[in-house]
PDB file of C-alpha atoms in Angstrom:
ATOM      1  CA  UNK A   1      12.501   5.023  -2.991  1.00  0.00           C
ATOM      2  CA  UNK A   2      13.859   4.161  -6.292  1.00  0.00           C
ATOM      3  CA  UNK A   3      11.404   5.559  -8.912  1.00  0.00           C
ATOM      4  CA  UNK A   4       9.213   2.912 -10.388  1.00  0.00           C
ATOM      5  CA  UNK A   5       7.464   3.230 -13.824  1.00  0.00           C
ATOM      6  CA  UNK A   6       4.813   1.167 -15.176  1.00  0.00           C
ATOM      7  CA  UNK A   7       2.358   1.196 -17.889  1.00  0.00           C
ATOM      8  CA  UNK A   8      -0.904   2.774 -17.100  1.00  0.00           C
ATOM      9  CA  UNK A   9      -3.085  -0.056 -18.216  1.00  0.00           C
ATOM     10  CA  UNK A  10      -3.098  -3.383 -19.824  1.00  0.00           C
ATOM     11  CA  UNK A  11      -5.583  -5.963 -20.894  1.00  0.00           C
ATOM     12  CA  UNK A  12      -5.413  -9.854 -20.889  1.00  0.00           C
ATOM     13  CA  UNK A  13      -7.573 -12.454 -21.980  1.00  0.00           C
ATOM     14  CA  UNK A  14      -9.045 -14.862 -19.194  1.00  0.00           C
ATOM     15  CA  UNK A  15      -6.787 -17.956 -18.887  1.00  0.00           C
ATOM     16  CA  UNK A  16      -3.646 -16.212 -20.549  1.00  0.00           C
ATOM     17  CA  UNK A  17      -0.750 -15.153 -18.855  1.00  0.00           C
ATOM     18  CA  UNK A  18      -0.537 -11.598 -17.742  1.00  0.00           C
ATOM     19  CA  UNK A  19       2.976  -9.963 -17.976  1.00  0.00           C
ATOM     20  CA  UNK A  20       3.112  -6.774 -16.239  1.00  0.00           C
ATOM     21  CA  UNK A  21       6.460  -4.803 -16.602  1.00  0.00           C
ATOM     22  CA  UNK A  22       7.982  -2.458 -14.230  1.00  0.00           C
ATOM     23  CA  UNK A  23      11.245  -0.149 -14.850  1.00  0.00           C
ATOM     24  CA  UNK A  24      13.227   0.625 -11.526  1.00  0.00           C
ATOM     25  CA  UNK A  25      16.360   1.817 -13.329  1.00  0.00           C
ATOM     26  CA  UNK A  26      17.651   3.754 -10.140  1.00  0.00           C
ATOM     27  CA  UNK A  27      17.399   1.036  -7.677  1.00  0.00           C
ATOM     28  CA  UNK A  28      20.200   0.341  -5.294  1.00  0.00           C
ATOM     29  CA  UNK A  29      21.799  -2.871  -4.731  1.00  0.00           C
ATOM     30  CA  UNK A  30      20.020  -3.661  -1.305  1.00  0.00           C
ATOM     31  CA  UNK A  31      16.578  -2.523  -2.465  1.00  0.00           C
ATOM     32  CA  UNK A  32      13.883  -5.331  -2.875  1.00  0.00           C
ATOM     33  CA  UNK A  33      11.260  -5.134  -5.450  1.00  0.00           C
ATOM     34  CA  UNK A  34       7.631  -5.500  -4.143  1.00  0.00           C
ATOM     35  CA  UNK A  35       4.583  -6.113  -5.969  1.00  0.00           C
ATOM     36  CA  UNK A  36       1.081  -5.356  -4.537  1.00  0.00           C
ATOM     37  CA  UNK A  37      -2.292  -5.116  -6.097  1.00  0.00           C
ATOM     38  CA  UNK A  38      -5.341  -3.459  -4.969  1.00  0.00           C
ATOM     39  CA  UNK A  39      -8.860  -4.384  -5.912  1.00  0.00           C
ATOM     40  CA  UNK A  40     -11.402  -1.519  -6.091  1.00  0.00           C
ATOM     41  CA  UNK A  41     -12.002  -0.112  -2.623  1.00  0.00           C
ATOM     42  CA  UNK A  42      -9.889  -2.671  -0.707  1.00  0.00           C
ATOM     43  CA  UNK A  43      -6.540  -2.410   0.968  1.00  0.00           C
ATOM     44  CA  UNK A  44      -3.418  -3.378  -1.135  1.00  0.00           C
ATOM     45  CA  UNK A  45      -2.652  -7.118  -1.102  1.00  0.00           C
ATOM     46  CA  UNK A  46       0.971  -8.374  -1.041  1.00  0.00           C
ATOM     47  CA  UNK A  47       1.840 -10.631  -4.156  1.00  0.00           C
ATOM     48  CA  UNK A  48       5.519 -11.153  -4.241  1.00  0.00           C
ATOM     49  CA  UNK A  49       8.942  -9.717  -3.525  1.00  0.00           C
ATOM     50  CA  UNK A  50      12.399 -10.273  -4.690  1.00  0.00           C
ATOM     51  CA  UNK A  51      16.025  -8.842  -4.504  1.00  0.00           C
ATOM     52  CA  UNK A  52      18.101 -10.407  -7.244  1.00  0.00           C
ATOM     53  CA  UNK A  53      16.795 -13.985  -8.114  1.00  0.00           C
ATOM     54  CA  UNK A  54      13.528 -14.797  -9.823  1.00  0.00           C
ATOM     55  CA  UNK A  55      10.788 -15.830  -7.467  1.00  0.00           C
ATOM     56  CA  UNK A  56       7.661 -17.724  -7.704  1.00  0.00           C
ATOM     57  CA  UNK A  57       4.807 -18.447  -5.182  1.00  0.00           C
ATOM     58  CA  UNK A  58       1.167 -19.535  -5.439  1.00  0.00           C
ATOM     59  CA  UNK A  59       0.147 -16.291  -6.808  1.00  0.00           C
ATOM     60  CA  UNK A  60       2.712 -15.236  -9.307  1.00  0.00           C
ATOM     61  CA  UNK A  61       6.212 -15.244 -10.534  1.00  0.00           C
ATOM     62  CA  UNK A  62       8.766 -12.388 -10.505  1.00  0.00           C
ATOM     63  CA  UNK A  63      11.505 -12.073 -13.040  1.00  0.00           C
ATOM     64  CA  UNK A  64      14.095  -9.685 -12.354  1.00  0.00           C
ATOM     65  CA  UNK A  65      16.553  -8.762 -14.927  1.00  0.00           C
ATOM     66  CA  UNK A  66      20.410  -9.373 -14.049  1.00  0.00           C
ATOM     67  CA  UNK A  67      21.196  -5.396 -13.919  1.00  0.00           C
ATOM     68  CA  UNK A  68      17.953  -5.232 -11.560  1.00  0.00           C
ATOM     69  CA  UNK A  69      16.898  -2.291 -13.581  1.00  0.00           C
ATOM     70  CA  UNK A  70      13.607  -3.898 -14.523  1.00  0.00           C
ATOM     71  CA  UNK A  71      11.225  -6.593 -13.473  1.00  0.00           C
ATOM     72  CA  UNK A  72       8.115  -8.280 -14.781  1.00  0.00           C
ATOM     73  CA  UNK A  73       5.288  -9.792 -12.667  1.00  0.00           C
ATOM     74  CA  UNK A  74       3.766 -12.791 -14.328  1.00  0.00           C
ATOM     75  CA  UNK A  75       0.226 -14.069 -13.581  1.00  0.00           C
ATOM     76  CA  UNK A  76       0.355 -17.557 -15.259  1.00  0.00           C
ATOM     77  CA  UNK A  77      -3.393 -18.076 -15.710  1.00  0.00           C
ATOM     78  CA  UNK A  78      -5.218 -14.738 -15.264  1.00  0.00           C
ATOM     79  CA  UNK A  79      -8.838 -14.941 -14.134  1.00  0.00           C
ATOM     80  CA  UNK A  80     -11.377 -12.240 -13.852  1.00  0.00           C
ATOM     81  CA  UNK A  81     -10.607 -11.932 -10.094  1.00  0.00           C
ATOM     82  CA  UNK A  82      -7.082 -10.765 -11.213  1.00  0.00           C
ATOM     83  CA  UNK A  83      -8.668  -7.501 -12.517  1.00  0.00           C
ATOM     84  CA  UNK A  84      -7.017  -4.902 -10.251  1.00  0.00           C
ATOM     85  CA  UNK A  85      -4.267  -2.088 -10.071  1.00  0.00           C
ATOM     86  CA  UNK A  86      -0.816  -3.578  -9.567  1.00  0.00           C
ATOM     87  CA  UNK A  87       1.731  -1.626  -7.951  1.00  0.00           C
ATOM     88  CA  UNK A  88       5.671  -2.096  -8.271  1.00  0.00           C
ATOM     89  CA  UNK A  89       7.541  -0.616  -5.420  1.00  0.00           C
ATOM     90  CA  UNK A  90      11.232  -0.417  -4.220  1.00  0.00           C
ATOM     91  CA  UNK A  91      11.308   1.063  -0.936  1.00  0.00           C
ATOM     92  CA  UNK A  92      14.247   3.084   0.339  1.00  0.00           C
ATOM     93  CA  UNK A  93      16.396   2.147   3.506  1.00  0.00           C
ATOM     94  CA  UNK A  94      13.833   4.133   5.675  1.00  0.00           C
ATOM     95  CA  UNK A  95      11.474   1.469   4.546  1.00  0.00           C
ATOM     96  CA  UNK A  96       8.652   3.762   3.579  1.00  0.00           C
ATOM     97  CA  UNK A  97       6.309   2.528   0.712  1.00  0.00           C
ATOM     98  CA  UNK A  98       5.662   5.190  -1.891  1.00  0.00           C
ATOM     99  CA  UNK A  99       2.970   3.962  -4.414  1.00  0.00           C
ATOM    100  CA  UNK A 100       3.337   5.208  -7.952  1.00  0.00           C
ATOM    101  CA  UNK A 101       0.397   5.286 -10.448  1.00  0.00           C
ATOM    102  CA  UNK A 102       0.491   1.368 -10.995  1.00  0.00           C
ATOM    103  CA  UNK A 103      -0.961  -0.640 -13.791  1.00  0.00           C
ATOM    104  CA  UNK A 104      -4.621  -1.025 -14.124  1.00  0.00           C
ATOM    105  CA  UNK A 105      -4.985  -4.581 -15.456  1.00  0.00           C
ATOM    106  CA  UNK A 106      -8.281  -5.806 -16.896  1.00  0.00           C
ATOM    107  CA  UNK A 107      -8.905  -9.458 -17.456  1.00  0.00           C
ATOM    108  CA  UNK A 108     -11.210  -9.849 -20.359  1.00  0.00           C
ATOM    109  CA  UNK A 109     -13.685 -12.987 -20.552  1.00  0.00           C
TER     110      UNK A 109
ATOM    111  CA  UNK B   1      -0.547 -14.794   9.705  1.00  0.00           C
ATOM    112  CA  UNK B   2       0.213 -10.897   9.822  1.00  0.00           C
ATOM    113  CA  UNK B   3      -3.286  -9.463   9.847  1.00  0.00           C
ATOM    114  CA  UNK B   4      -4.104  -5.739  10.230  1.00  0.00           C
ATOM    115  CA  UNK B   5      -7.414  -4.863  11.130  1.00  0.00           C
ATOM    116  CA  UNK B   6      -8.612  -1.457  10.550  1.00  0.00           C
ATOM    117  CA  UNK B   7     -11.922   0.104  12.152  1.00  0.00           C
ATOM    118  CA  UNK B   8     -14.554   1.312  11.154  1.00  0.00           C
ATOM    119  CA  UNK B   9     -14.672   0.394   7.365  1.00  0.00           C
ATOM    120  CA  UNK B  10     -17.034   3.368   6.603  1.00  0.00           C
ATOM    121  CA  UNK B  11     -17.936   6.276   8.518  1.00  0.00           C
ATOM    122  CA  UNK B  12     -19.986   9.556   7.679  1.00  0.00           C
ATOM    123  CA  UNK B  13     -19.557  12.434   9.815  1.00  0.00           C
ATOM    124  CA  UNK B  14     -20.588  16.131  10.113  1.00  0.00           C
ATOM    125  CA  UNK B  15     -18.353  18.846   8.923  1.00  0.00           C
ATOM    126  CA  UNK B  16     -16.507  20.276  12.032  1.00  0.00           C
ATOM    127  CA  UNK B  17     -16.520  16.944  13.978  1.00  0.00           C
ATOM    128  CA  UNK B  18     -13.765  14.689  14.659  1.00  0.00           C
ATOM    129  CA  UNK B  19     -13.250  11.009  13.528  1.00  0.00           C
ATOM    130  CA  UNK B  20     -11.072   8.403  14.945  1.00  0.00           C
ATOM    131  CA  UNK B  21      -9.794   5.512  12.761  1.00  0.00           C
ATOM    132  CA  UNK B  22      -8.072   2.321  14.468  1.00  0.00           C
ATOM    133  CA  UNK B  23      -5.304   0.075  13.014  1.00  0.00           C
ATOM    134  CA  UNK B  24      -4.529  -3.084  14.831  1.00  0.00           C
ATOM    135  CA  UNK B  25      -1.920  -5.695  14.216  1.00  0.00           C
ATOM    136  CA  UNK B  26      -3.696  -8.908  15.221  1.00  0.00           C
ATOM    137  CA  UNK B  27      -0.928 -11.528  15.466  1.00  0.00           C
ATOM    138  CA  UNK B  28       2.425  -9.579  15.383  1.00  0.00           C
ATOM    139  CA  UNK B  29       3.851  -6.505  16.887  1.00  0.00           C
ATOM    140  CA  UNK B  30       4.528  -3.488  14.637  1.00  0.00           C
ATOM    141  CA  UNK B  31       6.885  -0.869  15.959  1.00  0.00           C
ATOM    142  CA  UNK B  32       6.147   1.016  12.756  1.00  0.00           C
ATOM    143  CA  UNK B  33       2.856   1.673  10.993  1.00  0.00           C
ATOM    144  CA  UNK B  34       2.037   3.822   8.199  1.00  0.00           C
ATOM    145  CA  UNK B  35      -1.032   5.822   7.207  1.00  0.00           C
ATOM    146  CA  UNK B  36      -2.183   6.478   3.758  1.00  0.00           C
ATOM    147  CA  UNK B  37      -4.855   8.523   1.928  1.00  0.00           C
ATOM    148  CA  UNK B  38      -6.494   7.694  -1.326  1.00  0.00           C
ATOM    149  CA  UNK B  39      -8.689   9.865  -3.422  1.00  0.00           C
ATOM    150  CA  UNK B  40     -10.963   8.369  -6.101  1.00  0.00           C
ATOM    151  CA  UNK B  41      -8.964   7.033  -9.333  1.00  0.00           C
ATOM    152  CA  UNK B  42      -5.760   8.175  -7.753  1.00  0.00           C
ATOM    153  CA  UNK B  43      -2.743   6.301  -6.098  1.00  0.00           C
ATOM    154  CA  UNK B  44      -2.143   5.699  -2.495  1.00  0.00           C
ATOM    155  CA  UNK B  45      -0.476   8.797  -0.939  1.00  0.00           C
ATOM    156  CA  UNK B  46       1.701   8.408   2.112  1.00  0.00           C
ATOM    157  CA  UNK B  47       0.632  10.653   4.956  1.00  0.00           C
ATOM    158  CA  UNK B  48       2.829   9.607   7.947  1.00  0.00           C
ATOM    159  CA  UNK B  49       4.888   7.121   9.402  1.00  0.00           C
ATOM    160  CA  UNK B  50       3.684   6.107  13.114  1.00  0.00           C
ATOM    161  CA  UNK B  51       6.466   4.956  15.555  1.00  0.00           C
ATOM    162  CA  UNK B  52       5.324   3.210  18.669  1.00  0.00           C
ATOM    163  CA  UNK B  53       6.154   5.278  21.852  1.00  0.00           C
ATOM    164  CA  UNK B  54       7.359   8.360  19.788  1.00  0.00           C
ATOM    165  CA  UNK B  55       5.953  11.089  17.523  1.00  0.00           C
ATOM    166  CA  UNK B  56       4.745  10.404  13.995  1.00  0.00           C
ATOM    167  CA  UNK B  57       6.785  11.542  11.134  1.00  0.00           C
ATOM    168  CA  UNK B  58       4.532  13.346   8.639  1.00  0.00           C
ATOM    169  CA  UNK B  59       5.082  13.656   4.805  1.00  0.00           C
ATOM    170  CA  UNK B  60       5.560  17.133   3.355  1.00  0.00           C
ATOM    171  CA  UNK B  61       2.215  18.937   2.969  1.00  0.00           C
ATOM    172  CA  UNK B  62       0.371  16.793   5.494  1.00  0.00           C
ATOM    173  CA  UNK B  63      -0.891  18.845   8.517  1.00  0.00           C
ATOM    174  CA  UNK B  64       0.152  17.261  11.875  1.00  0.00           C
ATOM    175  CA  UNK B  65      -2.531  19.348  13.797  1.00  0.00           C
ATOM    176  CA  UNK B  66      -5.078  18.076  11.707  1.00  0.00           C
ATOM    177  CA  UNK B  67      -4.381  14.529  11.298  1.00  0.00           C
ATOM    178  CA  UNK B  68      -3.499  13.127  14.987  1.00  0.00           C
ATOM    179  CA  UNK B  69      -1.641   9.995  15.065  1.00  0.00           C
ATOM    180  CA  UNK B  70      -1.069   7.945  18.091  1.00  0.00           C
ATOM    181  CA  UNK B  71       0.961   4.869  18.374  1.00  0.00           C
ATOM    182  CA  UNK B  72       0.601   3.911  22.043  1.00  0.00           C
ATOM    183  CA  UNK B  73       1.196   0.055  21.767  1.00  0.00           C
ATOM    184  CA  UNK B  74       3.014  -2.169  19.820  1.00  0.00           C
ATOM    185  CA  UNK B  75      -0.364  -3.457  18.260  1.00  0.00           C
ATOM    186  CA  UNK B  76      -2.523  -0.018  17.892  1.00  0.00           C
ATOM    187  CA  UNK B  77      -2.134   3.072  15.836  1.00  0.00           C
ATOM    188  CA  UNK B  78      -4.885   5.674  15.582  1.00  0.00           C
ATOM    189  CA  UNK B  79      -5.386   8.449  13.105  1.00  0.00           C
ATOM    190  CA  UNK B  80      -7.851  11.031  14.214  1.00  0.00           C
ATOM    191  CA  UNK B  81      -9.096  13.570  11.425  1.00  0.00           C
ATOM    192  CA  UNK B  82      -9.812  16.644  13.628  1.00  0.00           C
ATOM    193  CA  UNK B  83     -12.244  19.286  12.468  1.00  0.00           C
ATOM    194  CA  UNK B  84     -13.255  17.282   9.442  1.00  0.00           C
ATOM    195  CA  UNK B  85     -14.295  19.047   6.304  1.00  0.00           C
ATOM    196  CA  UNK B  86     -15.657  17.674   3.113  1.00  0.00           C
ATOM    197  CA  UNK B  87     -12.358  17.899   1.443  1.00  0.00           C
ATOM    198  CA  UNK B  88     -11.235  15.415   3.910  1.00  0.00           C
ATOM    199  CA  UNK B  89     -13.466  12.738   2.540  1.00  0.00           C
ATOM    200  CA  UNK B  90     -11.176   9.940   1.339  1.00  0.00           C
ATOM    201  CA  UNK B  91     -10.363   6.384   1.800  1.00  0.00           C
ATOM    202  CA  UNK B  92      -7.855   5.997   4.580  1.00  0.00           C
ATOM    203  CA  UNK B  93      -5.423   3.013   4.743  1.00  0.00           C
ATOM    204  CA  UNK B  94      -3.137   1.735   7.252  1.00  0.00           C
ATOM    205  CA  UNK B  95      -0.384  -0.720   7.098  1.00  0.00           C
ATOM    206  CA  UNK B  96       2.272  -2.334   9.413  1.00  0.00           C
ATOM    207  CA  UNK B  97       5.686  -3.676   8.665  1.00  0.00           C
ATOM    208  CA  UNK B  98       5.964  -7.194   9.481  1.00  0.00           C
ATOM    209  CA  UNK B  99       9.763  -7.711   9.541  1.00  0.00           C
ATOM    210  CA  UNK B 100      12.549  -6.319   7.711  1.00  0.00           C
ATOM    211  CA  UNK B 101      13.124  -8.131   4.363  1.00  0.00           C
ATOM    212  CA  UNK B 102      10.135 -10.025   4.793  1.00  0.00           C
ATOM    213  CA  UNK B 103       6.737  -9.725   3.082  1.00  0.00           C
ATOM    214  CA  UNK B 104       7.115  -5.948   3.196  1.00  0.00           C
ATOM    215  CA  UNK B 105       4.020  -4.559   4.710  1.00  0.00           C
ATOM    216  CA  UNK B 106       0.321  -5.765   5.641  1.00  0.00           C
ATOM    217  CA  UNK B 107      -2.196  -3.359   4.625  1.00  0.00           C
ATOM    218  CA  UNK B 108      -5.577  -2.748   6.443  1.00  0.00           C
ATOM    219  CA  UNK B 109      -8.788  -2.915   4.381  1.00  0.00           C
ATOM    220  CA  UNK B 110      -9.381   0.611   4.412  1.00  0.00           C
ATOM    221  CA  UNK B 111     -11.740   3.195   6.040  1.00  0.00           C
ATOM    222  CA  UNK B 112     -14.100   5.223   3.781  1.00  0.00           C
ATOM    223  CA  UNK B 113     -14.703   8.565   5.422  1.00  0.00           C
ATOM    224  CA  UNK B 114     -17.404  10.851   4.234  1.00  0.00           C
ATOM    225  CA  UNK B 115     -17.659  14.305   5.454  1.00  0.00           C
ATOM    226  CA  UNK B 116     -21.138  15.922   5.071  1.00  0.00           C
TER     227      UNK B 116
END
């Protein structure tokens, strides 16, 4: 896996956009970037993934820098239910997922 | 689509007994499944990669004789914690790869194991 670095924790006001950064400077050309989140005592939930282009789905947007060394997950209108730990992962060619420490996002009313 | 069912969700067992956890892919075939362990306030740690019809591949430091993995069909992988001890109490999570380049992996809802 490419090593990923994320801030340990972040706060976001309810209704505002939450921007979660991830550094993956050692990523190789064919490694996707995946984002998952884990709400307490549940299994991780898929959010979005991308390779080079920015991506958007019903949950979030993913912005990947041109050099692919970093990305930002954007939750456009954070709600209290978005409080979770968010993981950025760049799996290796063997496709194992190794989780880093993630970012604990707290959405504040 | 791509649902992974994990059972049981919670289990309490006595020290020295064995516990089996099942992981099923409900609407797709999973040639590869993964088992994780998560201690309180820590991240998920990959324990092993389970391959259908062959032996599992264990991560460094994971005892293969203690954590027995069987992947006998394309929809079922099991993890058996043998001779469980209180330090094995943890949250165990499985995942299955849906397809290469697709939505990565789908995770089960986890099993909370408490050894008393």
